Tab-separated table of C-alpha atoms and ligand atoms in Angstrom:
chain	number	residue	atom	x	y	z
A	28	MET	CA	39.128	-26.163	37.132
A	29	THR	CA	37.573	-26.999	34.055
A	30	ASN	CA	35.795	-30.692	35.070
A	31	GLU	CA	36.228	-32.290	31.820
A	32	PRO	CA	34.713	-36.046	31.383
A	33	ASP	CA	37.883	-37.517	30.852
A	34	ARG	CA	40.293	-35.461	33.647
A	35	ILE	CA	40.454	-36.134	37.073
A	36	SER	CA	41.277	-33.518	39.787
A	37	PHE	CA	44.283	-34.043	41.365
A	38	ASP	CA	42.505	-33.596	44.775
A	39	ASP	CA	40.291	-36.101	43.536
A	40	LEU	CA	42.774	-38.335	42.438
A	41	VAL	CA	44.949	-38.118	45.562
A	42	SER	CA	41.589	-39.331	47.059
A	43	ALA	CA	40.456	-42.565	45.390
A	44	ILE	CA	44.707	-43.701	45.898
A	45	GLU	CA	44.476	-42.819	48.705
A	46	GLU	CA	41.493	-45.286	49.357
A	47	LYS	CA	43.310	-48.203	47.898
A	48	LEU	CA	46.419	-48.039	49.914
A	49	VAL	CA	43.932	-47.613	53.500
A	50	ALA	CA	42.046	-50.603	52.569
A	51	ALA	CA	45.593	-52.695	51.796
A	52	GLY	CA	46.502	-51.643	55.418
A	53	ALA	CA	48.453	-48.821	55.070
A	54	SER	CA	47.668	-45.981	58.433
A	55	PRO	CA	45.947	-42.990	57.494
A	56	SER	CA	49.500	-40.641	57.123
A	57	VAL	CA	51.018	-43.278	55.039
A	58	ALA	CA	48.348	-43.713	52.689
A	59	GLU	CA	47.849	-39.561	52.352
A	60	VAL	CA	51.911	-38.988	51.744
A	61	LEU	CA	52.212	-41.853	49.264
A	62	ALA	CA	48.831	-41.137	47.470
A	63	THR	CA	49.539	-37.371	47.343
A	64	ASN	CA	53.391	-39.006	45.616
A	65	CYS	CA	52.236	-40.403	43.087
A	66	ALA	CA	49.325	-38.110	42.394
A	67	THR	CA	52.053	-35.635	41.809
A	68	CYS	CA	54.190	-37.705	38.836
A	69	GLU	CA	50.837	-38.502	37.652
A	70	ARG	CA	50.039	-34.495	37.148
A	71	ASP	CA	53.371	-33.616	35.910
A	72	GLY	CA	53.929	-36.455	33.522
A	73	THR	CA	55.780	-38.948	35.602
A	74	LEU	CA	54.018	-41.509	33.857
A	75	SER	CA	56.379	-44.389	35.393
A	76	HIS	CA	55.709	-43.512	39.025
A	77	GLY	CA	52.486	-42.468	38.815
A	78	VAL	CA	49.718	-43.881	38.786
A	79	PHE	CA	51.627	-47.410	37.331
A	80	ARG	CA	52.893	-47.177	40.756
A	81	VAL	CA	50.038	-48.089	43.015
A	82	ALA	CA	49.964	-51.879	42.291
A	83	GLY	CA	52.880	-52.421	43.933
A	84	TYR	CA	52.522	-50.424	46.319
A	85	LEU	CA	49.264	-52.053	47.516
A	86	ASP	CA	51.111	-55.634	46.488
A	87	SER	CA	53.913	-54.944	49.360
A	88	LEU	CA	51.313	-54.042	51.585
A	89	THR	CA	48.830	-57.185	50.703
A	90	ARG	CA	51.426	-59.572	51.289
A	91	GLY	CA	53.005	-57.610	54.041
A	92	TRP	CA	56.808	-57.554	52.865
A	93	ALA	CA	56.394	-53.422	53.703
A	94	ASP	CA	54.240	-52.449	56.833
A	95	GLY	CA	52.210	-49.469	55.695
A	96	ALA	CA	51.703	-48.441	59.301
A	97	ALA	CA	55.572	-48.564	60.709
A	98	GLU	CA	56.663	-45.384	62.692
A	99	PRO	CA	60.159	-44.486	61.569
A	100	ASN	CA	62.737	-44.196	64.313
A	101	ILE	CA	64.345	-40.680	63.837
A	102	ASP	CA	67.451	-39.752	65.675
A	103	VAL	CA	69.620	-37.025	65.330
A	104	VAL	CA	73.215	-37.991	65.855
A	105	GLY	CA	75.501	-34.478	65.062
A	106	PRO	CA	73.575	-31.079	64.545
A	107	SER	CA	73.621	-31.919	60.779
A	108	TYR	CA	73.123	-35.362	60.460
A	109	ILE	CA	69.875	-37.015	60.739
A	110	ARG	CA	68.928	-41.351	60.460
A	111	ILE	CA	65.847	-42.134	59.918
A	112	ASP	CA	65.006	-46.540	60.380
A	113	GLY	CA	61.897	-46.487	58.674
A	114	ARG	CA	60.912	-50.170	60.547
A	115	ASN	CA	60.024	-51.632	57.026
A	116	GLY	CA	57.625	-48.785	55.789
A	117	PHE	CA	58.009	-47.051	52.643
A	118	ALA	CA	60.835	-44.252	52.028
A	119	GLN	CA	58.619	-40.867	52.103
A	120	PRO	CA	55.672	-41.087	54.776
A	121	ALA	CA	59.522	-41.095	57.113
A	122	LEU	CA	61.256	-38.477	55.526
A	123	ALA	CA	57.653	-36.545	55.708
A	124	GLU	CA	57.614	-37.323	59.395
A	125	ALA	CA	61.379	-36.064	60.072
A	126	ARG	CA	60.634	-32.934	58.212
A	127	PRO	CA	60.392	-30.863	61.417
A	128	THR	CA	63.478	-31.906	62.047
A	129	ILE	CA	65.471	-31.384	59.049
A	130	ASP	CA	64.259	-27.842	58.817
A	131	GLU	CA	64.951	-26.980	62.275
A	132	ALA	CA	68.832	-28.809	61.683
A	133	VAL	CA	69.499	-26.510	58.278
A	134	ALA	CA	68.407	-23.775	59.731
A	135	GLU	CA	70.655	-24.300	62.812
A	136	SER	CA	73.585	-25.185	60.883
A	137	GLY	CA	73.452	-25.050	56.884
A	138	VAL	CA	73.096	-28.632	56.640
A	139	ALA	CA	71.479	-31.876	57.245
A	140	VAL	CA	72.041	-35.060	56.080
A	141	ILE	CA	69.191	-37.861	55.950
A	142	ALA	CA	70.026	-40.923	56.211
A	143	LEU	CA	67.541	-43.561	55.674
A	144	ARG	CA	67.598	-47.403	56.406
A	145	SER	CA	65.155	-50.249	56.167
A	146	THR	CA	62.902	-47.849	54.046
A	147	HIS	CA	61.189	-48.974	50.319
A	148	HIS	CA	61.335	-46.299	47.841
A	149	PHE	CA	59.387	-47.002	45.058
A	150	SER	CA	58.997	-43.504	42.967
A	151	ALA	CA	60.920	-40.850	42.123
A	152	LEU	CA	62.894	-38.248	44.121
A	153	TRP	CA	62.319	-34.849	42.458
A	154	PRO	CA	58.401	-34.236	44.422
A	155	ASP	CA	60.428	-34.137	47.522
A	156	LEU	CA	63.754	-33.087	46.340
A	157	GLU	CA	61.197	-29.833	44.854
A	158	ALA	CA	59.294	-29.391	48.422
A	159	PHE	CA	62.894	-28.424	49.806
A	160	ALA	CA	63.600	-25.416	46.609
A	161	ARG	CA	60.848	-24.398	47.223
A	162	GLU	CA	61.579	-23.769	50.758
A	163	GLY	CA	64.967	-22.450	49.724
A	164	ARG	CA	67.117	-24.760	50.032
A	165	VAL	CA	69.906	-26.772	47.479
A	166	ALA	CA	69.054	-30.851	47.866
A	167	MET	CA	69.964	-33.285	46.334
A	168	GLY	CA	68.691	-36.932	46.560
A	169	MET	CA	70.114	-40.780	45.963
A	170	ILE	CA	68.432	-44.338	46.331
A	171	ALA	CA	69.353	-47.742	46.164
A	172	SER	CA	66.144	-48.730	44.829
A	173	GLY	CA	67.057	-52.864	45.088
A	174	LYS	CA	65.857	-54.042	42.107
A	175	LEU	CA	69.224	-55.730	40.625
A	176	ALA	CA	68.627	-55.066	36.835
A	177	VAL	CA	71.698	-53.364	35.773
A	178	VAL	CA	75.053	-55.245	34.670
A	179	PRO	CA	77.875	-53.165	33.631
A	180	GLU	CA	80.511	-53.994	30.424
A	181	GLY	CA	82.251	-56.532	32.151
A	182	ALA	CA	80.298	-58.117	34.443
A	183	THR	CA	78.695	-61.746	33.902
A	184	ARG	CA	75.184	-60.683	36.027
A	185	PRO	CA	73.505	-57.332	37.073
A	186	VAL	CA	74.643	-55.855	40.170
A	187	PHE	CA	73.340	-52.264	40.639
A	188	SER	CA	69.792	-51.415	40.872
A	189	THR	CA	68.914	-48.338	38.097
A	190	ASN	CA	70.420	-45.948	41.284
A	191	PRO	CA	68.659	-42.552	40.257
A	192	PHE	CA	69.874	-39.714	41.566
A	193	GLY	CA	68.387	-36.012	42.258
A	194	PHE	CA	69.137	-32.770	42.758
A	195	ALA	CA	66.882	-29.440	42.940
A	196	THR	CA	68.185	-25.184	43.775
A	197	PRO	CA	66.074	-22.672	43.969
A	198	VAL	CA	65.713	-19.447	41.373
A	199	ALA	CA	65.869	-16.132	41.711
A	200	GLY	CA	61.885	-15.456	40.468
A	201	ALA	CA	60.924	-18.812	38.652
A	202	ASP	CA	60.371	-22.387	39.964
A	203	PRO	CA	63.116	-24.707	40.862
A	204	ILE	CA	65.574	-26.663	38.242
A	205	VAL	CA	64.949	-29.816	39.330
A	206	PHE	CA	66.298	-32.739	37.634
A	207	ASP	CA	65.913	-36.258	39.176
A	208	PHE	CA	67.385	-39.525	36.749
A	209	SER	CA	67.950	-43.210	37.552
A	210	THR	CA	72.030	-43.854	36.469
A	211	SER	CA	70.724	-46.415	34.029
A	212	SER	CA	70.289	-45.983	30.286
A	213	MET	CA	66.188	-45.830	30.773
A	214	SER	CA	64.421	-46.387	34.539
A	215	HIS	CA	62.772	-49.977	35.175
A	216	GLY	CA	59.782	-48.450	35.035
A	217	ASP	CA	59.874	-47.107	31.733
A	218	LEU	CA	60.870	-50.341	29.946
A	219	GLN	CA	58.133	-52.079	31.564
A	220	LEU	CA	55.764	-49.513	30.309
A	221	LEU	CA	57.185	-49.894	26.530
A	222	ARG	CA	57.146	-53.661	27.011
A	223	ALA	CA	53.202	-53.508	27.778
A	224	GLU	CA	52.634	-51.228	24.831
A	225	GLY	CA	55.017	-53.916	22.564
A	226	ARG	CA	57.565	-51.355	22.315
A	227	ASP	CA	61.574	-51.518	20.848
A	228	VAL	CA	64.229	-49.769	22.686
A	229	PRO	CA	67.258	-48.623	20.798
A	230	VAL	CA	70.289	-50.866	21.312
A	231	GLY	CA	72.247	-49.566	23.726
A	232	THR	CA	69.197	-49.608	25.986
A	233	GLY	CA	70.350	-53.344	27.699
A	234	VAL	CA	71.457	-57.151	26.768
A	235	ASP	CA	68.894	-60.138	27.203
A	236	SER	CA	70.487	-63.375	29.076
A	237	THR	CA	73.002	-63.965	26.814
A	238	GLY	CA	74.919	-60.866	27.490
A	239	ALA	CA	74.072	-59.418	23.667
A	240	ASP	CA	72.274	-56.359	23.065
A	241	THR	CA	68.957	-56.348	22.556
A	242	THR	CA	66.065	-53.621	21.287
A	243	ASP	CA	63.512	-56.266	22.863
A	244	PRO	CA	62.415	-54.778	26.691
A	245	SER	CA	61.089	-57.685	27.323
A	246	ALA	CA	64.179	-60.017	27.152
A	247	ILE	CA	66.283	-57.441	28.741
A	248	LEU	CA	64.096	-57.537	31.608
A	249	ASP	CA	63.708	-61.187	32.149
A	250	GLY	CA	67.096	-62.400	32.745
A	251	GLY	CA	69.228	-59.860	30.902
A	252	GLY	CA	70.006	-56.254	32.390
A	253	ILE	CA	69.405	-52.388	31.168
A	254	ARG	CA	73.421	-50.792	30.590
A	255	PRO	CA	74.290	-47.677	32.866
A	256	ILE	CA	74.716	-44.471	31.201
A	257	GLY	CA	77.863	-43.112	30.081
A	258	ARG	CA	79.694	-46.987	30.610
A	259	HIS	CA	81.728	-46.774	33.172
A	260	LYS	CA	81.354	-43.366	33.896
A	261	GLY	CA	76.879	-44.461	34.689
A	262	ALA	CA	78.950	-47.133	36.638
A	263	LEU	CA	80.578	-45.507	38.792
A	264	LEU	CA	78.265	-43.079	39.494
A	265	SER	CA	76.094	-46.451	40.588
A	266	PHE	CA	79.162	-47.290	42.433
A	267	MET	CA	79.333	-43.474	44.567
A	268	ILE	CA	75.451	-44.468	45.032
A	269	GLU	CA	75.446	-47.693	46.473
A	270	THR	CA	77.392	-46.496	48.609
A	271	LEU	CA	75.962	-43.573	50.161
A	272	ALA	CA	72.343	-44.698	49.905
A	273	ALA	CA	73.512	-48.476	51.298
A	274	GLY	CA	76.963	-48.945	52.769
A	275	LEU	CA	76.773	-45.204	54.809
A	276	THR	CA	72.546	-45.273	55.931
A	277	GLY	CA	73.171	-48.941	57.202
A	278	GLY	CA	70.132	-49.623	54.433
A	279	ALA	CA	70.480	-53.317	52.259
A	280	PHE	CA	72.575	-52.751	49.095
A	281	THR	CA	70.757	-53.671	46.121
A	282	TYR	CA	72.430	-56.880	45.516
A	283	GLU	CA	71.620	-58.288	48.656
A	284	ILE	CA	67.852	-57.141	49.206
A	285	ASP	CA	66.979	-58.112	45.939
A	286	ALA	CA	68.212	-61.640	46.825
A	287	GLU	CA	66.281	-61.702	50.234
A	288	ALA	CA	62.544	-59.590	48.465
A	289	PRO	CA	60.074	-62.233	47.776
A	290	ASP	CA	59.201	-63.257	44.611
A	291	GLY	CA	57.655	-60.686	42.743
A	292	ALA	CA	58.118	-58.152	44.895
A	293	HIS	CA	57.581	-54.666	42.824
A	294	THR	CA	59.555	-52.313	46.682
A	295	PHE	CA	62.712	-53.137	48.253
A	296	ARG	CA	63.883	-52.292	51.853
A	297	THR	CA	67.089	-50.454	51.048
A	298	GLY	CA	68.104	-46.830	52.275
A	299	GLN	CA	68.411	-43.379	50.448
A	300	LEU	CA	70.840	-40.466	51.394
A	301	PHE	CA	69.584	-36.999	51.460
A	302	ILE	CA	71.848	-33.811	51.701
A	303	VAL	CA	69.914	-30.430	52.301
A	304	LEU	CA	72.063	-27.098	51.997
A	305	ASP	CA	71.028	-23.390	52.945
A	306	PRO	CA	72.109	-21.422	49.820
A	307	GLU	CA	73.529	-18.448	51.865
A	308	ARG	CA	75.781	-19.991	53.986
A	309	GLY	CA	78.107	-20.173	51.207
A	310	GLY	CA	78.601	-16.800	52.401
A	311	ASN	CA	76.894	-15.334	49.180
A	312	ASP	CA	73.681	-13.315	50.011
A	313	ALA	CA	72.880	-13.597	46.648
A	314	TYR	CA	72.668	-17.067	45.874
A	315	LEU	CA	69.448	-16.965	43.637
A	316	GLY	CA	69.364	-13.857	41.499
A	317	ARG	CA	72.947	-15.844	40.370
A	318	VAL	CA	71.276	-18.699	39.692
A	319	ARG	CA	68.991	-17.247	37.593
A	320	GLU	CA	71.625	-15.248	35.699
A	321	PHE	CA	73.329	-18.397	34.820
A	322	VAL	CA	69.754	-20.079	33.838
A	323	ASP	CA	69.043	-17.291	31.718
A	324	MET	CA	72.257	-17.818	30.436
A	325	LEU	CA	71.801	-21.045	29.294
A	326	ARG	CA	68.672	-20.200	27.903
A	327	ASP	CA	69.524	-17.415	26.107
A	328	ALA	CA	72.680	-19.857	24.814
A	329	GLY	CA	69.809	-22.296	23.555
A	330	MET	CA	69.531	-24.751	26.353
A	331	ASP	CA	65.761	-23.661	26.249
A	332	ARG	CA	64.687	-27.193	27.367
A	333	LEU	CA	65.597	-27.097	31.129
A	334	PRO	CA	64.870	-30.013	33.652
A	335	GLY	CA	61.438	-29.087	35.694
A	336	ASP	CA	59.583	-27.399	32.078
A	337	ARG	CA	57.858	-30.309	30.741
A	338	ARG	CA	56.626	-30.556	34.264
A	339	TYR	CA	54.896	-27.488	34.925
A	340	VAL	CA	54.192	-27.391	31.761
A	341	ASN	CA	51.766	-30.849	32.523
A	342	ARG	CA	51.003	-28.906	36.254
A	343	ALA	CA	49.521	-25.569	35.000
A	344	GLU	CA	47.074	-27.965	32.276
A	345	ALA	CA	46.488	-30.308	34.838
A	346	ALA	CA	45.489	-27.050	37.260
A	347	ASP	CA	43.382	-25.833	34.468
A	348	ARG	CA	41.998	-28.741	32.769
A	349	GLY	CA	42.827	-31.715	35.726
A	350	ILE	CA	44.586	-34.622	35.082
A	351	PRO	CA	44.064	-36.858	32.100
A	352	VAL	CA	41.741	-40.011	33.016
A	353	THR	CA	43.610	-43.097	31.801
A	354	ASP	CA	43.010	-46.891	31.869
A	355	LEU	CA	45.612	-47.040	35.253
A	356	ILE	CA	43.288	-43.877	36.442
A	357	ARG	CA	39.879	-45.978	35.672
A	358	SER	CA	41.308	-49.103	36.739
A	359	ILE	CA	41.636	-47.706	40.450
A	360	LEU	CA	38.218	-45.814	40.891
A	361	ASN	CA	36.217	-48.923	39.945
B	428	LIG	P1	64.075	-38.513	32.380
B	428	LIG	O1	64.814	-39.694	31.756
B	428	LIG	O2	62.493	-39.020	32.387
B	428	LIG	O3	64.224	-37.238	33.067
B	428	LIG	C1	65.660	-37.624	33.733
B	428	LIG	C2	66.084	-36.002	34.314
B	428	LIG	O4	66.152	-34.719	32.416
B	428	LIG	C3	64.343	-35.367	34.411
B	428	LIG	O5	64.473	-34.191	35.385
B	428	LIG	C4	63.922	-34.662	33.231
B	428	LIG	O6	63.174	-32.920	33.789
B	428	LIG	C5	65.189	-33.960	32.892
B	428	LIG	N1	65.127	-33.916	31.222
B	428	LIG	C6	64.928	-34.797	30.193
B	428	LIG	N2	65.266	-34.437	29.297
B	428	LIG	C7	65.250	-32.930	28.820
B	428	LIG	C8	65.738	-32.315	27.944
B	428	LIG	N3	66.097	-32.695	26.808
B	428	LIG	N4	66.679	-31.873	28.033
B	428	LIG	C9	66.611	-30.851	29.422
B	428	LIG	N5	66.441	-31.788	30.817
B	428	LIG	C10	65.646	-32.780	30.185
B	428	LIG	O7	64.504	-39.499	34.038
B	428	LIG	P2	64.118	-41.405	33.816
B	428	LIG	O8	63.630	-42.136	33.080
B	428	LIG	O9	66.305	-42.416	34.379
B	428	LIG	O10	64.440	-41.678	35.269
B	428	LIG	C11	62.345	-41.014	35.834
B	428	LIG	C12	62.327	-41.226	36.942
B	428	LIG	O11	62.574	-42.636	37.346
B	428	LIG	C13	63.199	-40.379	38.420
B	428	LIG	O12	61.907	-39.760	38.577
B	428	LIG	C14	63.763	-41.129	39.065
B	428	LIG	O13	63.829	-40.838	40.203
B	428	LIG	C15	62.347	-42.478	38.864
B	428	LIG	N6	63.354	-43.537	39.818
B	428	LIG	C16	62.864	-44.357	40.789
B	428	LIG	C17	63.644	-45.425	41.591
B	428	LIG	C18	63.409	-46.472	42.535
B	428	LIG	O14	64.085	-46.770	43.292
B	428	LIG	N7	62.986	-44.964	43.175
B	428	LIG	C19	64.166	-46.690	40.599
B	428	LIG	C20	64.755	-45.495	39.466
B	428	LIG	C21	64.738	-44.070	38.873
B	428	LIG	P3	61.668	-33.385	33.325
B	428	LIG	O15	61.257	-33.712	34.599
B	428	LIG	O16	61.065	-31.723	33.152
B	428	LIG	O17	61.202	-34.018	32.119
């Protein structure tokens, strides 16, 4: 990699974030997982979940709201069913800790359901989903993300979080296809970034505290609410995600945890559900090749921007030139 003055290497960024997290009370292993996750998002251009999130992690650690040294309890309650009690720690380190158990379950039974509870998830889903796809697995994940922010039509107050859902599949001879989006018109992180830049949002993004449409991110964030994607359809996806990621896992529903969280909390102790599949168990050992043909057909038909494309381009550029140093990165380097 060529070192440019306004760029930083991935490894240096991971180390800088790790150092901050450990100083705030995270164990070295938790800090490594979280720092790698943040730096991965930054490197690939998911800026709403990159270095921007470090301050929130530090806040939860220093005020003792999340336990940065928690040791998750991992229970295999069926051949394919893994229940994880994160014990008020963060979700990604708990998932990483369970990874050998998950791999074993998928190898033996073809599927693993991973139900996490009492875990704070404060990031994008795709880094973990992509890792499964790179091992030849199909993976999906969803989060009851804890911040009451989404007002479906008809509701007079926020009832859902931005409830992200992600999916990843391997593709023969190509990078995995990985998508990951909030089921709201805009993620909470992007709204905060737009507010910081003084920019407006399109009509339909959200409502103010009186329930009226607004283009002002502050009015949406402070007392208003974000609209779901696709009107009632997005609201129903959120319903499913809360039901599975909180109800089924035994984690808290967003409406419960938001009320319990201390003022100004950035992370929320909720639940997440992941499902990992061995695609060859479908009796179709040509799965990867068939997906490749399908993807080629989509590109040929003009769908020339598929999920992951943007991130893989950013990743290649970062490998070559380093990650652009933003003011946020500068602030954690000092
Ligand atoms: P985006 O709108 O940024 O992206 C949605 C997905 O669509 C991405 O996979 C993206 O691929 C893909 N995509 C974007 N544009 C196109 C296009 N034109 N054609 C095809 N695919 C496209 O998602 P959100 O802003 O809703 O969410 C951002 C992140 O926020 C997610 O990673 C989500 O997990 C995270 N999040 C986390 C929460 C939490 O509590 N932990 C809560 C809410 C959100 P690509 O990646 O290549 O751009």
